[in-house]
Coordinates of C-alpha atoms (C1' of nucleotides) in Angstrom, one line a residue:
Chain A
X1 CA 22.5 11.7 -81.7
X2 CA 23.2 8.1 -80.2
X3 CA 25.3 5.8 -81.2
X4 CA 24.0 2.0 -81.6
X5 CA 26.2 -1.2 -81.6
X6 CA 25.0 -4.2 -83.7
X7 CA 22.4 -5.1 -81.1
X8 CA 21.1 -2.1 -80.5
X9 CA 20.2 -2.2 -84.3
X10 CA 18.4 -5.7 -84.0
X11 CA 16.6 -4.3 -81.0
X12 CA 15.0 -1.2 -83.1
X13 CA 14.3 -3.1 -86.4
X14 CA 12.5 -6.1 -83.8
X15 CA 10.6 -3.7 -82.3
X16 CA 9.5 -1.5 -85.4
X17 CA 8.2 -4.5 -87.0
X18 CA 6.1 -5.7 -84.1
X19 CA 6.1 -3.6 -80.9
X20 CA 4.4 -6.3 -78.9
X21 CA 7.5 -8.3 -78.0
X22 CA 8.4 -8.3 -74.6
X23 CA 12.6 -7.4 -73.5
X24 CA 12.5 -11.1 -72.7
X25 CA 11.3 -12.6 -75.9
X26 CA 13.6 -10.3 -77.5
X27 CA 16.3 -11.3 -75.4
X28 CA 16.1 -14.6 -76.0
X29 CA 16.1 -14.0 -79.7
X30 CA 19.5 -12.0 -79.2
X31 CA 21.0 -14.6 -76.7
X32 CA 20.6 -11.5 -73.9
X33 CA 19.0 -11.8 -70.6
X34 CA 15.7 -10.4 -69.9
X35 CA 17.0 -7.7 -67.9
X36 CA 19.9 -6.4 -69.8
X37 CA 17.5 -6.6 -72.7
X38 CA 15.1 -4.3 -71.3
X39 CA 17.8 -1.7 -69.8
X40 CA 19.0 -1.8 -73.2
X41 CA 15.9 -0.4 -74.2
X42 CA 15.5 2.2 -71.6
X43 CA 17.9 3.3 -72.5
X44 CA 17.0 3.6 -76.7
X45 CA 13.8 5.1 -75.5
X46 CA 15.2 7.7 -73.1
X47 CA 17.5 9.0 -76.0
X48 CA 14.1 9.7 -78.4
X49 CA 15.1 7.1 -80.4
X50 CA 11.0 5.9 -80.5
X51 CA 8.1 8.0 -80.9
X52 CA 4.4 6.9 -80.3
X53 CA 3.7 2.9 -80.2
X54 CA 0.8 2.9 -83.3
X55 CA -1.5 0.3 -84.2
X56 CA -1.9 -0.2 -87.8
X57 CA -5.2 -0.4 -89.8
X58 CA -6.6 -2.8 -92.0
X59 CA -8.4 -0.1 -93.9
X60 CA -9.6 -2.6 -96.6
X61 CA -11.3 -4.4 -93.2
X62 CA -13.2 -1.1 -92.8
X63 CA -14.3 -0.2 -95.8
X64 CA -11.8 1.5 -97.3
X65 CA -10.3 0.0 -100.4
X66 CA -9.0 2.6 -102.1
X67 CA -5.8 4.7 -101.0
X68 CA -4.5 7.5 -103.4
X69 CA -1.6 10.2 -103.2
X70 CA -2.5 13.2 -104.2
X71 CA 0.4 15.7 -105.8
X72 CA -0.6 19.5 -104.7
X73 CA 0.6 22.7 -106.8
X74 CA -0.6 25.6 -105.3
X75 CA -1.9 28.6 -108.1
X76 CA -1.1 31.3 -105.2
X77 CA 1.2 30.3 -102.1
X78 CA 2.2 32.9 -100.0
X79 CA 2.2 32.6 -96.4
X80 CA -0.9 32.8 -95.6
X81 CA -2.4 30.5 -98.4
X82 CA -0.1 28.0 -96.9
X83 CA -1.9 28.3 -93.8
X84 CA -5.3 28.5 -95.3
X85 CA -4.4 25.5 -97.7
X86 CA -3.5 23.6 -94.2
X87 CA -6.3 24.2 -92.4
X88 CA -8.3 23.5 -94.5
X89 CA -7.0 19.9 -95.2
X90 CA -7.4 19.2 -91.8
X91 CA -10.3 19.0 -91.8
X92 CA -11.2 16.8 -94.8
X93 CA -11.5 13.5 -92.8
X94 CA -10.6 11.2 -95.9
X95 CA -7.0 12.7 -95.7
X96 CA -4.4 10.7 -93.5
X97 CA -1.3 12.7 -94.2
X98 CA -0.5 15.6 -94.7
X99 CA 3.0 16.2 -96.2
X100 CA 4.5 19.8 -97.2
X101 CA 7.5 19.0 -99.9
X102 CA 9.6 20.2 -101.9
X103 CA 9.8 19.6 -105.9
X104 CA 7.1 20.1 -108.4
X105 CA 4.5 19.8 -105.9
X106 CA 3.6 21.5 -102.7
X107 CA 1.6 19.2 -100.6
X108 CA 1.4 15.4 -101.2
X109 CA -1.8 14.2 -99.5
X110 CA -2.9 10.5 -98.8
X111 CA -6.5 9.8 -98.9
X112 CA -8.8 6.7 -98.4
X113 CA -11.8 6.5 -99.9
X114 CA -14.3 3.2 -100.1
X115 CA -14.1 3.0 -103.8
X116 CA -13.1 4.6 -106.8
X117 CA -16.7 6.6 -107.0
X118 CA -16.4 7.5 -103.6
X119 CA -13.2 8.7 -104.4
X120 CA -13.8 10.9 -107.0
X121 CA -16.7 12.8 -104.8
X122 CA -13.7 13.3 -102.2
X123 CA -11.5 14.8 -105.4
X124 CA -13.9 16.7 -106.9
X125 CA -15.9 17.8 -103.8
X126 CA -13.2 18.0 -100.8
X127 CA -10.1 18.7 -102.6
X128 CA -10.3 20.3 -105.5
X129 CA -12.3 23.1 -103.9
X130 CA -9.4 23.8 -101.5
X131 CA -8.2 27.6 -101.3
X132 CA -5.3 27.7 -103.9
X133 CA -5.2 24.6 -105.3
X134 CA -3.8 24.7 -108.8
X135 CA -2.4 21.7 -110.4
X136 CA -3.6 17.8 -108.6
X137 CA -2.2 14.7 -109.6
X138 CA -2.8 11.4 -108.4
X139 CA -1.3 7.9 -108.0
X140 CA -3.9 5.1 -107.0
X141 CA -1.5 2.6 -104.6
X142 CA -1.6 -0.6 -105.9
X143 CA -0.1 -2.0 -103.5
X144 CA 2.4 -1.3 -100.7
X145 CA 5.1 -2.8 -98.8
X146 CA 7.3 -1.2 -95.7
X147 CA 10.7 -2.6 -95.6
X148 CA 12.4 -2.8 -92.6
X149 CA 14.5 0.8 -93.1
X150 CA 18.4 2.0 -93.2
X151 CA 19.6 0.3 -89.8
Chain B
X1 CA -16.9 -5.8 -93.2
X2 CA -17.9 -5.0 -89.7
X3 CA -20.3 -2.5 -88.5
X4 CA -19.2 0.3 -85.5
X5 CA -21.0 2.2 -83.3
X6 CA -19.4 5.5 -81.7
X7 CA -18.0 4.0 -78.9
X8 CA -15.9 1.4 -81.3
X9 CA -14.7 4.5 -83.4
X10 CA -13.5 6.1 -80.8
X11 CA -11.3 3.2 -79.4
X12 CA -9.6 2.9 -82.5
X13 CA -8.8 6.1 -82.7
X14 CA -7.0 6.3 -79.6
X15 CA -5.4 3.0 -80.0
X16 CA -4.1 4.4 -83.3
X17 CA -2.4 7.5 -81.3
X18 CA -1.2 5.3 -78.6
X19 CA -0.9 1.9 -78.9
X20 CA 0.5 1.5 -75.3
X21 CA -2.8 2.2 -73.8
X22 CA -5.0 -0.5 -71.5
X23 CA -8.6 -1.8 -71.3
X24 CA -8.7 -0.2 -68.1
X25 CA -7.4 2.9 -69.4
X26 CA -9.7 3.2 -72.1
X27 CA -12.6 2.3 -70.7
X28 CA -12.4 4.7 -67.8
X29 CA -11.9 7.4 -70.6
X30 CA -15.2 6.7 -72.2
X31 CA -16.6 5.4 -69.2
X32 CA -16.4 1.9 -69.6
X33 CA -15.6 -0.7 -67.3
X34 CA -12.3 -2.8 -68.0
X35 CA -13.3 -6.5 -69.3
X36 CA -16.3 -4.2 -71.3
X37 CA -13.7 -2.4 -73.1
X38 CA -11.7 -5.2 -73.2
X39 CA -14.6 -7.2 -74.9
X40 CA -14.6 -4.6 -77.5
X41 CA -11.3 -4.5 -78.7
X42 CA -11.1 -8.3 -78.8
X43 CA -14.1 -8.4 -81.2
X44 CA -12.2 -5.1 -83.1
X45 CA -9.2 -7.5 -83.4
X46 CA -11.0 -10.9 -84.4
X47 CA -12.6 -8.4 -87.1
X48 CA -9.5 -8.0 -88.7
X49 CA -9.5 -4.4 -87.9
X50 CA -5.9 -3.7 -86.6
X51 CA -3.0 -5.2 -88.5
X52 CA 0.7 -5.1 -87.0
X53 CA 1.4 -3.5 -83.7
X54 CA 4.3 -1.0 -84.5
X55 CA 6.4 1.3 -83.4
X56 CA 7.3 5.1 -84.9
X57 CA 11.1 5.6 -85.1
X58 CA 12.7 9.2 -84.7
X59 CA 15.0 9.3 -87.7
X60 CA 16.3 13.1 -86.7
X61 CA 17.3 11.6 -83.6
X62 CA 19.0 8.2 -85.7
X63 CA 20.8 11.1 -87.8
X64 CA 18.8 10.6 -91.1
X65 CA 17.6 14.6 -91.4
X66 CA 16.1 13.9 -94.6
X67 CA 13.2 12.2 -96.2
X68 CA 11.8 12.3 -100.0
X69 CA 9.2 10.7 -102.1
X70 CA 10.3 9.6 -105.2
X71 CA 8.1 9.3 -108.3
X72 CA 9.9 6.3 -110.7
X73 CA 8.3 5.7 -114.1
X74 CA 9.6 2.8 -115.7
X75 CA 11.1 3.1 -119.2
X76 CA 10.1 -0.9 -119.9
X77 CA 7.3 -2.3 -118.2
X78 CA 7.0 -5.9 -118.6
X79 CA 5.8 -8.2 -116.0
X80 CA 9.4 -9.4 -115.7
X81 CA 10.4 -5.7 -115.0
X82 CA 8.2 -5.3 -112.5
X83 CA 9.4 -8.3 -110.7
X84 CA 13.3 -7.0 -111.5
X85 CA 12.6 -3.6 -110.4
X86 CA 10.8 -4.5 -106.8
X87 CA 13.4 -7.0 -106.2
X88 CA 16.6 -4.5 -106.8
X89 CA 14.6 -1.6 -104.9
X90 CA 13.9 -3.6 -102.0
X91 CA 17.5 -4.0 -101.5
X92 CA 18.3 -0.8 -101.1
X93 CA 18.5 0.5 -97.3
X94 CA 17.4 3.5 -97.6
X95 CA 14.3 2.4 -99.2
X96 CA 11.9 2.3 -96.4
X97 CA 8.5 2.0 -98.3
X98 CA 7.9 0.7 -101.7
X99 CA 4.4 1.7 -103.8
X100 CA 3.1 0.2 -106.8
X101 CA 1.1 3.3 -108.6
X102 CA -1.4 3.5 -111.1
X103 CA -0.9 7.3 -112.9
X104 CA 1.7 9.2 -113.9
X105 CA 4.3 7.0 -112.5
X106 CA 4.7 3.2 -111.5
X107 CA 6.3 3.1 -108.1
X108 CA 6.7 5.7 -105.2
X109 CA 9.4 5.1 -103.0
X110 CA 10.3 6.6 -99.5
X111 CA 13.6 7.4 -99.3
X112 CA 15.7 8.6 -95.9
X113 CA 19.0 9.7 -96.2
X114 CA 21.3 11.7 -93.6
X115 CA 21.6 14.8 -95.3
X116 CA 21.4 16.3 -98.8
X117 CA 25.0 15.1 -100.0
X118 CA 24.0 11.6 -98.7
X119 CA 20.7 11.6 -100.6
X120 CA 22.2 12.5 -103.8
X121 CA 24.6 9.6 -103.3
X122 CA 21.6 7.2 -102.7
X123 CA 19.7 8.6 -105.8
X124 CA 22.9 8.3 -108.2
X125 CA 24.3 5.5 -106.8
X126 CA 21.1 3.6 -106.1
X127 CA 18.3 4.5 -107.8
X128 CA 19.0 5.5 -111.0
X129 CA 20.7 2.7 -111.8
X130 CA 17.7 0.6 -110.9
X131 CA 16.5 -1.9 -113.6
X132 CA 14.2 -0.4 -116.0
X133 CA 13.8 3.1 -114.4
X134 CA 12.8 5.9 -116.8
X135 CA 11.5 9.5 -115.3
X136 CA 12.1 10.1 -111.6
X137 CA 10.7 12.9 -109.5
X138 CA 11.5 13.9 -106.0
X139 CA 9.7 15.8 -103.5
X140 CA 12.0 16.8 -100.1
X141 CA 9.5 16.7 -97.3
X142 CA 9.5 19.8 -95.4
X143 CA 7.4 18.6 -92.6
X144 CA 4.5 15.5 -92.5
X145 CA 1.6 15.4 -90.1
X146 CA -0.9 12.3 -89.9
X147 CA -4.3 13.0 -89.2
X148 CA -7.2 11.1 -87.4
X149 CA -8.0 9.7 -90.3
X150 CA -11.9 8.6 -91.7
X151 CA -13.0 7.0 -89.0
Chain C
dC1 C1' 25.9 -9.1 -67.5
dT2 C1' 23.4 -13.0 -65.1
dT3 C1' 20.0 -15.5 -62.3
dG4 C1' 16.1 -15.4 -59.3
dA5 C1' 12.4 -13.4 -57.1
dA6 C1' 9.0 -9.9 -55.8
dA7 C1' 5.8 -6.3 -57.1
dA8 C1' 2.7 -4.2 -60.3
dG9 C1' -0.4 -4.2 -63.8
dA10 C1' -2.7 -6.0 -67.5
dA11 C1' -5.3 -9.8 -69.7
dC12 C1' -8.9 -12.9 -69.3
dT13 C1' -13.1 -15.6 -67.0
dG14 C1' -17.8 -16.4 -64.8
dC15 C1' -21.6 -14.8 -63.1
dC16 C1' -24.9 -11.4 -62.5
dT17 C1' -28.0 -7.2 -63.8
Chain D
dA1 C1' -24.9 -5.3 -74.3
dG2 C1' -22.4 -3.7 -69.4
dG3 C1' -20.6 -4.3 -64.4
dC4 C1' -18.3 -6.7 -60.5
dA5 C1' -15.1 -9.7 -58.5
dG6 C1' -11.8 -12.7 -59.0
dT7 C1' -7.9 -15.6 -61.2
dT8 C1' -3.9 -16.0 -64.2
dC9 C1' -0.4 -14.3 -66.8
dT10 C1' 3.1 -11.1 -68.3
dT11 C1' 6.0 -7.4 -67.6
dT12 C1' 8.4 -4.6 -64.9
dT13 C1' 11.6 -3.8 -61.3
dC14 C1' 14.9 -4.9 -57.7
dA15 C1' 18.5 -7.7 -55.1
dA16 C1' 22.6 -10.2 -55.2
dG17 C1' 26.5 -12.9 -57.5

DNA sequence: CTTGAAAAGAACTGCCT
DNA sequence: AGGCAGTTCTTTTCAAG
């Protein structure tokens, strides 16, 4: 684990909000040169402090204007049902994440779908017919908004 | 809405992996010439299909080991609420995402924290003294993998 | 750390098939 | 639509104070 001064901190949440920004832009925004800026960087980067550099979606731009998370309770979940259960939500090409938690669930999923019709063919046809499933519950997302994190 | 062909599909999938990669680069993965592919992506982004340019951040390596998904349901639900509620949550750090639900619950929060101990000081401390919060529900994530997605 | 400059690479443009 | 050849711009990288 690395440790961060103040404009290390300024550096990451500039950068997670919009990767595009060059060291020097960001520089100048810090009052740092463009080198120094960059270095500091390198140096961020080299300690595994970012992962991949993604390009977000405009699903609704797509054809996608509906986004649910789906609460999964397994009826049978030993270890291979895990497995099963995982492989077989791979490949269900509506779902975006997979997530195994802990709680009163055991998978949350998020799935797209182009409406709320087109959803409920992906419930009913994709998901509810995965090995093990027991109880489902879903949230419909409203609307959603990333804030800039615990730095 | 804009219509795709195979080629476009297959551009935004690997500019959703990697960000960081050219025209050039592309194209001479699907055997495209540079300012072809680049022609693409420029209609791609007057389309209004990518949105902000961002960049993952390794939270093990920042020392926040833990993330959870909360499940709020507000005890009151007013518009006022609403507006009280949002505005309190997004001033809590460790809040990285913020969902307005339809379902079970109202809002689904992510949540970081460094560890266990540290998590149950942000949810006594922070969120259940929220404005208006009734039920919560946690899930600990265990592991999270994002998938290709429905394009 | 800074300034200044060189090198590399990516973005963009016209013109042609 | 795509390809080729070229220009322009940005970013990276190095040298020196």
């Amino acid at each position: 684990m690395i440790d961060l001064d103040d404009i290390d901190r300024q550096l990451i949440r500039a950068l997670c909000e919009d990767a595009t920004q060059s060291a020097g832009a960001l520089g100048r925004a810090f009052g740092l040169s463009q080198p120094a800026t960059w270095r500091r960087i390198k140096r961020l980067r080299e300690a595994g402090v970012f992962g991949a550099r993604r390009v977000d979606l405009d699903l609704e731009a797509l054809g996608f204007g509906v986004t649910v998370f789906l609460g999964v309770k397994l009826a049978t979940k030993g270890r291979v049902s895990l497995d099963d259960f995982e492989r077989a939500v791979r490949a269900i090409p509506e779902v975006q994440t997979v997530q195994h938690v802990l709680g009163l669930f055991d998978y949350r999923l998020r799935v797209v779908a182009q409406d709320l019709p087109d959803f409920e063919r992906v419930l009913r046809r994709r998901i509810m017919t995965l090995p093990g499933v027991g109880n489902v519950e879903a949230n419909v997302v409203l609307s959603e908004e990333t804030l800039p994190g615990p730095l």
